[in-house]
Coordinates of N, CA and C and ligand atoms in Angstrom, one line a residue:
X1 N 32.7 106.3 -21.3 CA 33.8 106.9 -20.7 C 33.9 106.5 -19.2
X2 N 35.0 106.1 -18.7 CA 35.1 105.7 -17.3 C 34.9 106.9 -16.4
X3 N 34.0 106.8 -15.4 CA 33.7 107.9 -14.5 C 34.3 107.7 -13.2
X4 N 35.0 108.8 -12.7 CA 35.6 108.8 -11.4 C 34.9 109.9 -10.6
X5 N 34.0 109.5 -9.6 CA 33.1 110.4 -9.0 C 33.5 110.6 -7.5
X6 N 33.6 111.8 -7.0 CA 33.9 112.1 -5.6 C 32.7 112.7 -4.9
X7 N 32.2 111.9 -4.0 CA 31.0 112.3 -3.2 C 31.5 112.8 -1.9
X8 N 31.4 114.1 -1.7 CA 31.9 114.7 -0.4 C 30.9 114.5 0.7
X9 N 29.7 114.1 0.4 CA 28.6 114.0 1.4 C 28.5 115.4 2.1
X10 N 28.3 115.4 3.4 CA 28.0 116.7 4.1 C 29.4 117.2 4.7
X11 N 30.3 117.5 3.8 CA 31.7 117.9 4.2 C 32.1 119.0 3.3
X12 N 33.0 119.9 3.8 CA 33.7 120.9 3.0 C 33.2 122.3 3.3
X13 N 34.0 123.3 2.9 CA 33.7 124.7 3.0 C 34.3 125.4 1.9
X14 N 34.0 126.7 1.7 CA 34.5 127.4 0.5 C 36.1 127.3 0.3
X15 N 36.8 127.3 1.4 CA 38.3 127.3 1.3 C 38.7 125.9 0.8
X16 N 38.0 124.9 1.3 CA 38.3 123.5 0.9 C 38.0 123.3 -0.6
X17 N 36.8 123.9 -1.0 CA 36.4 123.8 -2.4 C 37.4 124.5 -3.4
X18 N 37.9 125.6 -2.9 CA 38.8 126.4 -3.8 C 40.1 125.6 -4.0
X19 N 40.7 125.1 -2.9 CA 41.9 124.4 -3.0 C 41.8 123.1 -3.8
X20 N 40.7 122.4 -3.5 CA 40.4 121.1 -4.2 C 40.3 121.3 -5.7
X21 N 39.6 122.4 -6.1 CA 39.4 122.6 -7.6 C 40.7 123.0 -8.2
X22 N 41.5 123.7 -7.5 CA 42.8 124.2 -8.1 C 43.7 123.0 -8.2
X23 N 43.9 122.1 -7.2 CA 44.8 121.0 -7.3 C 44.3 120.0 -8.3
X24 N 43.0 119.7 -8.3 CA 42.4 118.7 -9.2 C 42.6 119.2 -10.6
X25 N 42.2 120.4 -10.8 CA 42.3 121.0 -12.2 C 43.7 121.0 -12.7
X26 N 44.7 121.3 -11.9 CA 46.1 121.4 -12.3 C 46.5 119.9 -12.7
X27 N 46.2 119.0 -11.9 CA 46.5 117.6 -12.1 C 45.9 117.1 -13.4
X28 N 44.6 117.4 -13.6 CA 44.0 116.9 -14.8 C 44.5 117.5 -16.1
X29 N 44.9 118.8 -16.0 CA 45.4 119.5 -17.1 C 46.7 118.8 -17.6
X30 N 47.5 118.4 -16.6 CA 48.8 117.7 -16.9 C 48.6 116.4 -17.5
X31 N 47.6 115.6 -16.9 CA 47.3 114.3 -17.3 C 46.7 114.2 -18.7
X32 N 45.8 115.2 -19.0 CA 45.1 115.3 -20.2 C 46.0 115.4 -21.5
X33 N 47.2 115.9 -21.2 CA 48.2 116.0 -22.3 C 48.4 114.6 -23.0
X34 N 48.4 113.6 -22.1 CA 48.7 112.2 -22.6 C 47.4 111.4 -22.8
X35 N 46.4 111.7 -22.0 CA 45.2 110.8 -21.9 C 44.0 111.5 -21.6
X36 N 42.9 111.2 -22.2 CA 41.6 111.9 -22.0 C 40.5 110.9 -21.8
X37 N 40.7 109.8 -21.1 CA 39.7 108.8 -21.2 C 38.8 108.7 -19.9
X38 N 39.0 109.6 -19.0 CA 38.2 109.6 -17.7 C 37.3 110.8 -17.6
X39 N 36.1 110.6 -17.0 CA 35.3 111.7 -16.7 C 35.3 111.9 -15.2
X40 N 35.9 112.9 -14.7 CA 35.9 113.2 -13.3 C 34.8 114.1 -12.9
X41 N 34.0 113.7 -11.9 CA 32.9 114.4 -11.4 C 32.9 114.6 -9.9
X42 N 32.8 115.8 -9.4 CA 32.8 116.1 -8.0 C 31.4 116.5 -7.5
X43 N 31.0 115.9 -6.4 CA 29.7 116.1 -5.8 C 29.8 116.8 -4.5
X44 N 29.9 118.1 -4.4 CA 30.0 118.9 -3.1 C 28.6 119.0 -2.6
X45 N 28.5 119.5 -1.3 CA 27.1 119.9 -0.9 C 26.6 121.1 -1.7
X46 N 25.3 121.1 -1.9 CA 24.8 122.1 -2.9 C 25.2 123.5 -2.7
X47 N 25.4 124.1 -1.5 CA 25.8 125.5 -1.4 C 27.2 125.7 -1.9
X48 N 28.0 124.7 -2.1 CA 29.4 124.9 -2.6 C 29.4 124.7 -4.1
X49 N 28.3 124.3 -4.7 CA 28.4 124.1 -6.2 C 28.8 125.3 -7.0
X50 N 28.3 126.5 -6.7 CA 28.7 127.7 -7.5 C 30.1 128.1 -7.2
X51 N 30.6 127.7 -6.0 CA 32.0 128.1 -5.7 C 33.1 127.1 -6.2
X52 N 32.7 125.9 -6.6 CA 33.6 124.9 -7.1 C 33.9 125.2 -8.6
X53 N 35.1 125.7 -8.8 CA 35.4 126.1 -10.2 C 35.9 124.9 -11.0
X54 N 35.1 124.5 -12.0 CA 35.5 123.3 -12.7 C 36.5 123.5 -13.8
X55 N 37.7 122.9 -13.5 CA 38.8 123.0 -14.5 C 39.0 121.6 -14.9
X56 N 38.5 121.2 -16.0 CA 38.8 119.8 -16.5 C 38.0 118.7 -15.8
X57 N 37.0 119.1 -15.0 CA 36.2 118.1 -14.3 C 34.8 118.7 -14.3
X58 N 33.8 117.8 -14.0 CA 32.4 118.2 -13.9 C 31.9 118.2 -12.5
X59 N 30.7 118.7 -12.3 CA 30.2 118.7 -10.9 C 28.8 118.3 -10.9
X60 N 28.3 117.9 -9.7 CA 26.9 117.4 -9.6 C 26.4 117.6 -8.2
X61 N 25.1 117.4 -8.1 CA 24.4 117.5 -6.8 C 24.3 116.1 -6.2
X62 N 24.1 116.1 -4.9 CA 24.0 114.8 -4.1 C 22.6 114.3 -4.0
X63 N 21.6 115.1 -4.4 CA 20.2 114.7 -4.4 C 19.4 115.8 -5.0
X64 N 18.2 115.6 -5.4 CA 17.3 116.7 -5.8 C 15.9 116.3 -5.5
X65 N 15.0 117.3 -5.7 CA 13.5 117.0 -5.4 C 12.8 116.6 -6.7
X66 N 11.6 116.0 -6.5 CA 10.9 115.4 -7.7 C 10.0 116.4 -8.3
X67 N 10.0 117.7 -7.8 CA 9.1 118.7 -8.4 C 10.0 119.8 -8.9
X68 N 9.5 120.6 -9.9 CA 10.3 121.6 -10.5 C 10.5 122.8 -9.6
X69 N 9.4 123.4 -9.2 CA 9.5 124.6 -8.3 C 8.3 124.6 -7.4
X70 N 8.3 125.4 -6.3 CA 7.0 125.5 -5.5 C 7.2 125.5 -4.0
X71 N 6.1 125.4 -3.3 CA 6.2 125.5 -1.8 C 6.7 124.2 -1.2
X72 N 8.0 124.0 -1.3 CA 8.6 122.8 -0.8 C 9.9 123.2 0.0
X73 N 9.6 123.7 1.2 CA 10.7 124.3 2.0 C 11.9 123.3 2.2
X74 N 13.0 123.8 1.9 CA 14.2 123.1 2.2 C 14.7 122.1 1.1
X75 N 13.8 122.0 0.1 CA 14.2 121.1 -1.0 C 14.9 121.8 -2.1
X76 N 15.6 121.1 -3.0 CA 16.4 121.7 -4.1 C 15.9 121.1 -5.4
X77 N 15.5 121.9 -6.3 CA 15.1 121.5 -7.7 C 16.3 121.1 -8.5
X78 N 16.2 120.1 -9.3 CA 17.3 119.8 -10.3 C 17.6 121.0 -11.2
X79 N 16.5 121.8 -11.5 CA 16.8 123.0 -12.3 C 17.7 124.0 -11.6
X80 N 17.6 124.0 -10.3 CA 18.5 124.9 -9.5 C 19.9 124.4 -9.5
X81 N 20.0 123.0 -9.4 CA 21.4 122.4 -9.5 C 22.0 122.7 -10.8
X82 N 21.2 122.6 -11.8 CA 21.7 122.9 -13.2 C 22.2 124.4 -13.3
X83 N 21.4 125.3 -12.7 CA 21.8 126.7 -12.7 C 23.1 126.9 -12.0
X84 N 23.3 126.1 -11.0 CA 24.5 126.2 -10.1 C 25.7 125.5 -10.8
X85 N 25.5 125.0 -12.0 CA 26.6 124.4 -12.7 C 26.7 122.9 -12.7
X86 N 25.7 122.2 -12.1 CA 25.7 120.8 -12.1 C 25.4 120.2 -13.4
X87 N 26.0 119.1 -13.7 CA 25.7 118.3 -14.9 C 25.1 116.9 -14.5
X88 N 25.4 116.5 -13.3 CA 25.0 115.2 -12.8 C 24.2 115.4 -11.5
X89 N 23.4 114.4 -11.1 CA 22.9 114.3 -9.7 C 22.9 112.8 -9.2
X90 N 23.4 112.6 -8.0 CA 23.3 111.3 -7.4 C 21.9 111.1 -6.8
X91 N 21.3 110.0 -7.0 CA 20.0 109.7 -6.5 C 19.9 108.3 -5.8
X92 N 19.2 108.3 -4.7 CA 19.0 107.0 -4.1 C 20.2 106.4 -3.4
X93 N 21.1 107.3 -2.9 CA 22.3 106.9 -2.2 C 21.7 106.1 -0.9
X94 N 22.5 105.2 -0.5 CA 22.0 104.3 0.7 C 21.8 105.2 1.9
X95 N 22.5 106.3 2.1 CA 22.3 107.1 3.2 C 21.0 107.8 3.2
X96 N 20.5 108.1 2.0 CA 19.1 108.7 1.8 C 18.1 107.6 1.9
X97 N 18.4 106.4 1.3 CA 17.4 105.3 1.5 C 17.2 105.0 2.9
X98 N 18.3 105.0 3.7 CA 18.3 104.7 5.1 C 17.4 105.7 5.8
X99 N 17.3 106.9 5.3 CA 16.5 108.0 6.0 C 15.1 107.9 5.5
X100 N 14.7 106.9 4.7 CA 13.3 106.7 4.4 C 13.0 106.9 2.9
X101 N 14.0 107.2 2.1 CA 13.7 107.4 0.6 C 13.4 106.1 0.0
X102 N 12.2 106.1 -0.7 CA 11.8 104.8 -1.4 C 12.3 104.8 -2.9
X103 N 12.3 103.6 -3.4 CA 12.7 103.5 -4.8 C 11.7 104.3 -5.7
X104 N 10.5 104.3 -5.4 CA 9.5 105.0 -6.2 C 9.8 106.5 -6.2
X105 N 10.2 107.1 -5.1 CA 10.6 108.5 -5.0 C 11.9 108.7 -5.8
X106 N 12.8 107.8 -5.8 CA 14.1 107.9 -6.6 C 13.7 108.0 -8.0
X107 N 12.8 107.2 -8.5 CA 12.4 107.2 -9.9 C 11.7 108.5 -10.3
X108 N 10.9 109.1 -9.4 CA 10.3 110.4 -9.6 C 11.3 111.5 -9.7
X109 N 12.3 111.4 -8.8 CA 13.4 112.4 -8.8 C 14.2 112.3 -10.1
X110 N 14.5 111.1 -10.5 CA 15.3 110.9 -11.8 C 14.5 111.5 -13.0
X111 N 13.2 111.2 -13.0 CA 12.4 111.7 -14.2 C 12.5 113.2 -14.2
X112 N 12.4 113.9 -13.0 CA 12.5 115.3 -12.9 C 13.9 115.8 -13.3
X113 N 14.9 115.1 -12.9 CA 16.3 115.4 -13.2 C 16.5 115.4 -14.7
X114 N 15.9 114.4 -15.4 CA 16.1 114.4 -16.9 C 15.5 115.7 -17.5
X115 N 14.3 116.1 -16.9 CA 13.7 117.3 -17.5 C 14.6 118.5 -17.4
X116 N 15.4 118.5 -16.3 CA 16.4 119.7 -16.1 C 17.6 119.5 -16.9
X117 N 17.8 118.3 -17.6 CA 19.0 118.1 -18.4 C 20.1 117.5 -17.6
X118 N 19.9 117.0 -16.4 CA 20.9 116.4 -15.6 C 21.1 114.9 -15.9
X119 N 22.3 114.4 -15.8 CA 22.5 113.0 -15.9 C 22.5 112.4 -14.4
X120 N 21.8 111.3 -14.3 CA 21.6 110.8 -12.9 C 22.6 109.6 -12.7
X121 N 23.0 109.5 -11.4 CA 23.7 108.3 -11.0 C 22.8 107.7 -9.9
X122 N 22.1 106.6 -10.3 CA 21.2 106.0 -9.4 C 21.9 104.8 -8.6
X123 N 21.8 104.9 -7.3 CA 22.6 104.0 -6.4 C 21.7 102.8 -6.0
X124 N 22.3 101.7 -6.0 CA 21.6 100.5 -5.5 C 22.6 99.7 -4.7
X125 N 22.1 98.8 -3.8 CA 23.0 97.9 -3.1 C 22.3 97.3 -1.9
X126 N 22.7 96.1 -1.6 CA 22.1 95.3 -0.5 C 22.8 95.6 0.8
X127 N 22.1 95.4 1.9 CA 22.6 95.6 3.3 C 23.3 94.2 3.6
X128 N 24.0 94.3 4.7 CA 24.7 93.0 5.2 C 23.6 92.0 5.5
X129 N 23.8 90.8 5.0 CA 22.8 89.7 5.3 C 21.7 89.6 4.3
X130 N 21.5 90.7 3.5 CA 20.4 90.6 2.5 C 20.9 89.9 1.2
X131 N 20.0 89.4 0.5 CA 20.3 88.7 -0.7 C 20.5 89.7 -1.9
X132 N 21.7 89.7 -2.5 CA 22.0 90.7 -3.5 C 20.9 90.8 -4.6
X133 N 20.5 89.6 -5.2 CA 19.6 89.7 -6.3 C 18.2 90.2 -5.9
X134 N 17.7 89.7 -4.8 CA 16.4 90.1 -4.4 C 16.3 91.6 -4.2
X135 N 17.3 92.1 -3.4 CA 17.2 93.6 -3.1 C 17.5 94.4 -4.3
X136 N 18.6 94.1 -5.0 CA 19.0 95.0 -6.1 C 18.1 94.9 -7.3
X137 N 17.5 93.8 -7.6 CA 16.6 93.7 -8.7 C 15.4 94.5 -8.4
X138 N 14.9 94.5 -7.2 CA 13.7 95.2 -6.8 C 14.0 96.7 -6.9
X139 N 15.2 97.1 -6.4 CA 15.6 98.5 -6.4 C 15.7 99.0 -7.9
X140 N 16.3 98.2 -8.7 CA 16.5 98.6 -10.1 C 15.1 98.8 -10.8
X141 N 14.2 97.8 -10.5 CA 12.9 97.8 -11.2 C 12.1 99.0 -10.8
X142 N 12.2 99.4 -9.5 CA 11.4 100.6 -9.1 C 12.1 101.9 -9.2
X143 N 13.4 102.0 -9.1 CA 14.1 103.3 -9.1 C 14.5 103.8 -10.4
X144 N 14.6 103.0 -11.4 CA 15.1 103.4 -12.7 C 13.9 103.7 -13.6
X145 N 13.7 105.0 -14.0 CA 12.5 105.3 -14.8 C 12.5 104.7 -16.2
X146 N 11.4 104.6 -16.8 CA 11.2 104.0 -18.1 C 12.1 104.9 -19.1
X147 N 12.2 106.2 -18.8 CA 12.9 107.1 -19.7 C 14.4 107.0 -19.6
X148 N 14.9 106.1 -18.7 CA 16.4 106.0 -18.5 C 17.0 105.5 -19.7
X149 N 18.2 106.1 -20.1 CA 19.0 105.6 -21.2 C 20.4 105.8 -20.9
X150 N 21.3 105.2 -21.7 CA 22.7 105.4 -21.5 C 23.1 106.9 -21.5
X151 N 22.3 107.7 -22.2 CA 22.6 109.1 -22.3 C 22.3 109.9 -21.0
X152 N 21.4 109.4 -20.2 CA 21.0 110.1 -19.0 C 21.2 109.4 -17.7
X153 N 21.6 108.2 -17.7 CA 21.6 107.4 -16.4 C 22.8 106.5 -16.3
X154 N 23.4 106.5 -15.1 CA 24.4 105.5 -14.8 C 24.0 104.9 -13.5
X155 N 24.2 103.6 -13.3 CA 23.9 102.9 -12.1 C 25.2 102.9 -11.2
X156 N 25.1 103.0 -9.9 CA 26.2 102.8 -9.0 C 25.8 101.6 -8.1
X157 N 26.6 100.5 -8.2 CA 26.4 99.4 -7.3 C 27.2 99.7 -6.1
X158 N 26.6 99.9 -4.9 CA 27.3 100.1 -3.7 C 26.7 99.2 -2.6
X159 N 27.4 98.1 -2.3 CA 26.9 97.3 -1.2 C 26.9 98.1 0.1
X160 N 25.8 98.2 0.8 CA 25.7 99.1 1.9 C 26.8 98.8 3.0
X161 N 27.1 97.5 3.1 CA 28.0 97.0 4.1 C 29.5 97.4 3.7
X162 N 29.7 97.9 2.5 CA 31.0 98.2 2.1 C 31.3 99.8 2.2
X163 N 30.2 100.5 2.4 CA 30.3 102.0 2.4 C 30.9 102.5 3.8
X164 N 32.1 103.1 3.7 CA 32.7 103.7 4.8 C 33.2 102.7 5.8
X165 N 33.3 101.4 5.4 CA 33.7 100.4 6.4 C 35.2 99.9 6.2
X166 N 35.7 100.2 5.0 CA 37.0 99.6 4.7 C 37.0 98.2 4.1
X167 N 35.7 97.7 4.1 CA 35.6 96.3 3.6 C 35.0 96.4 2.2
X168 N 35.5 95.5 1.3 CA 34.9 95.5 -0.1 C 34.6 94.1 -0.4
X169 N 33.7 93.9 -1.4 CA 33.4 92.5 -1.9 C 34.7 92.0 -2.5
X170 N 34.8 90.7 -2.8 CA 35.9 90.1 -3.5 C 35.8 90.7 -5.0
X171 N 37.0 90.6 -5.6 CA 37.0 91.1 -7.0 C 36.0 90.2 -7.9
X172 N 36.0 88.9 -7.6 CA 35.1 88.0 -8.3 C 33.6 88.4 -8.1
X173 N 33.3 88.8 -6.9 CA 31.9 89.2 -6.6 C 31.6 90.5 -7.3
X174 N 32.5 91.4 -7.3 CA 32.3 92.7 -7.9 C 32.1 92.5 -9.4
X175 N 32.9 91.7 -10.0 CA 32.8 91.4 -11.4 C 31.4 90.8 -11.8
X176 N 31.0 89.8 -11.0 CA 29.8 89.1 -11.3 C 28.6 90.0 -11.1
X177 N 28.6 90.8 -10.0 CA 27.4 91.6 -9.7 C 27.2 92.8 -10.7
X178 N 28.4 93.4 -11.0 CA 28.3 94.5 -12.0 C 27.8 94.0 -13.3
X179 N 28.3 92.7 -13.7 CA 27.9 92.2 -15.0 C 26.4 91.9 -15.0
X180 N 25.8 91.4 -13.9 CA 24.4 91.1 -13.8 C 23.6 92.5 -13.9
X181 N 24.1 93.5 -13.2 CA 23.4 94.8 -13.3 C 23.4 95.4 -14.7
X182 N 24.6 95.3 -15.3 CA 24.7 95.8 -16.7 C 23.8 95.1 -17.6
X183 N 23.7 93.7 -17.4 CA 22.9 92.9 -18.3 C 21.4 93.3 -18.2
X184 N 21.0 93.5 -17.0 CA 19.6 93.8 -16.7 C 19.2 95.2 -17.2
X185 N 20.1 96.2 -17.0 CA 19.8 97.6 -17.3 C 20.3 98.1 -18.6
X186 N 21.3 97.5 -19.1 CA 22.0 98.0 -20.4 C 22.5 99.4 -20.1
X187 N 22.9 99.7 -18.9 CA 23.5 101.0 -18.5 C 24.9 100.8 -18.0
X188 N 25.6 101.9 -18.0 CA 27.0 101.9 -17.4 C 26.9 101.7 -15.9
X189 N 27.8 100.9 -15.3 CA 27.7 100.6 -13.9 C 29.0 100.9 -13.2
X190 N 28.8 101.8 -12.2 CA 30.0 102.2 -11.4 C 30.0 101.3 -10.1
X191 N 31.2 101.2 -9.5 CA 31.3 100.5 -8.2 C 31.5 101.5 -7.1
X192 N 30.9 101.4 -6.0 CA 31.2 102.3 -4.8 C 31.2 101.5 -3.6
X193 N 32.0 101.9 -2.6 CA 32.1 101.3 -1.3 C 33.5 101.0 -0.9
X194 N 34.1 101.9 -0.1 CA 35.5 101.7 0.4 C 36.6 101.6 -0.7
X195 N 36.3 102.4 -1.8 CA 37.4 102.5 -2.8 C 38.4 103.5 -2.2
X196 N 39.7 103.1 -2.3 CA 40.8 103.9 -1.9 C 42.0 103.8 -2.8
X197 N 43.1 104.6 -2.6 CA 44.2 104.5 -3.5 C 44.7 103.0 -3.7
X198 N 44.7 102.3 -2.6 CA 45.3 100.9 -2.6 C 44.5 99.9 -3.4
X199 N 43.2 100.1 -3.5 CA 42.4 99.1 -4.3 C 41.8 99.6 -5.6
X200 N 42.0 100.9 -5.8 CA 41.3 101.5 -7.0 C 41.8 100.9 -8.3
X201 N 43.1 100.6 -8.4 CA 43.6 100.0 -9.6 C 43.0 98.7 -9.9
X202 N 43.0 97.8 -8.9 CA 42.5 96.4 -9.1 C 41.0 96.5 -9.4
X203 N 40.2 97.3 -8.7 CA 38.8 97.3 -8.9 C 38.5 97.9 -10.3
X204 N 39.2 98.9 -10.7 CA 38.9 99.5 -11.9 C 39.3 98.7 -13.1
X205 N 40.2 97.7 -12.9 CA 40.6 96.9 -14.0 C 39.5 95.8 -14.3
X206 N 38.5 95.6 -13.5 CA 37.5 94.6 -13.7 C 36.6 95.2 -14.9
X207 N 36.4 94.3 -15.9 CA 35.8 94.7 -17.1 C 34.4 95.3 -16.9
X208 N 33.7 94.8 -16.0 CA 32.3 95.3 -15.8 C 32.2 96.5 -14.9
X209 N 33.4 97.0 -14.4 CA 33.4 98.2 -13.6 C 33.6 99.4 -14.6
X210 N 32.6 100.2 -14.8 CA 32.8 101.4 -15.7 C 33.0 102.7 -15.0
X211 N 33.3 102.6 -13.7 CA 33.6 103.9 -13.0 C 33.6 103.6 -11.5
X212 N 34.0 104.6 -10.8 CA 34.0 104.5 -9.3 C 33.3 105.6 -8.6
X213 N 32.6 105.3 -7.6 CA 32.0 106.4 -6.8 C 32.6 106.3 -5.4
X214 N 33.3 107.4 -5.1 CA 34.2 107.4 -3.9 C 33.8 108.4 -2.9
X215 N 33.6 108.0 -1.7 CA 33.2 108.8 -0.6 C 34.4 109.3 0.2
X216 N 34.7 108.6 1.3 CA 35.7 109.0 2.3 C 37.1 109.3 1.6
X217 N 37.5 108.5 0.7 CA 38.8 108.7 0.1 C 38.9 109.9 -0.9
X218 N 37.7 110.5 -1.1 CA 37.7 111.6 -2.0 C 37.8 112.9 -1.2
X219 N 37.8 112.8 0.1 CA 37.8 114.0 0.9 C 39.1 114.6 1.1
X220 N 40.2 113.9 0.7 CA 41.5 114.5 0.7 C 41.8 114.5 -0.8
X221 N 42.1 115.7 -1.3 CA 42.4 115.8 -2.8 C 43.6 115.0 -3.2
X222 N 44.5 114.8 -2.3 CA 45.7 114.0 -2.6 C 45.4 112.6 -2.7
X223 N 44.5 112.1 -1.9 CA 44.1 110.7 -2.0 C 43.2 110.5 -3.2
X224 N 42.4 111.5 -3.5 CA 41.6 111.4 -4.8 C 42.5 111.4 -6.0
X225 N 43.5 112.2 -6.0 CA 44.5 112.2 -7.1 C 45.2 110.9 -7.2
X226 N 45.6 110.3 -6.1 CA 46.2 109.0 -6.2 C 45.3 107.9 -6.8
X227 N 44.0 108.0 -6.4 CA 43.1 107.1 -7.1 C 43.1 107.3 -8.6
X228 N 43.0 108.5 -9.0 CA 43.0 108.8 -10.4 C 44.2 108.3 -11.1
X229 N 45.4 108.5 -10.4 CA 46.6 108.0 -11.0 C 46.7 106.5 -11.0
X230 N 46.0 105.8 -10.1 CA 46.1 104.3 -10.1 C 45.2 103.7 -11.0
X231 N 44.4 104.4 -11.8 CA 43.5 103.9 -12.8 C 44.2 104.0 -14.1
X232 N 44.3 102.8 -14.8 CA 45.1 102.9 -16.0 C 44.2 103.3 -17.2
Ligands
PGA1 P1 33.0 105.3 0.9 O1 31.6 105.9 0.4 O2 33.9 105.5 -0.3 O3 33.4 106.2 2.0 O4 32.8 103.9 1.2 C1 31.0 105.6 -0.9 C2 29.7 106.2 -1.1 O5 29.0 106.4 -0.1 O6 29.3 106.5 -2.2

């Protein structure tokens, strides 16, 4: 199923979450009368998870810890995300990798997320000037646990230089890179990096794009709804 994911990052408050859930739910209820082929997943900051009322969409956490419970001040267990209503968790986002998260840690977090029954979205992507294959193959090799399967893991290809910049790879590059990742992992592959209403239709029509991970443009529910509408 094509996944349309909204990553709010460190944004939002209870009023924002309430309005977002109401508008998104109403829109999806109307759309689902004719079509039910998309899985919409919203990733709010963890404190907003219990407040985000899911109507026709799912929700997830933006990160989790690699241990179940214990003396780990400030960390969040995937079991706690699950209790707060999450069905998914994003792992290894480039903003976390930039803050020092290693691929080995991402794999340990993913293995713990599986135990909690969460589906993981494992992010990979090269920085500007880096070689796609060298960086992404290494990230895939070390970040995706042996126990990963289509049932519990989705990969998100997000070139770091495309995140929040308004710049995207060419459609031909997206097609080729997503195909390479799918071939290596045998997993569903999302694209992320400057997806907006104007380019969502074209990017989502690429055969090897099995979903979109959207940051900035998901922060306005209206722009997120236009993205959903522009995907056929
Ligand atoms: P962006 O972010 O859509 O703002 O480029 C994507 C992401 O960080 O997942």
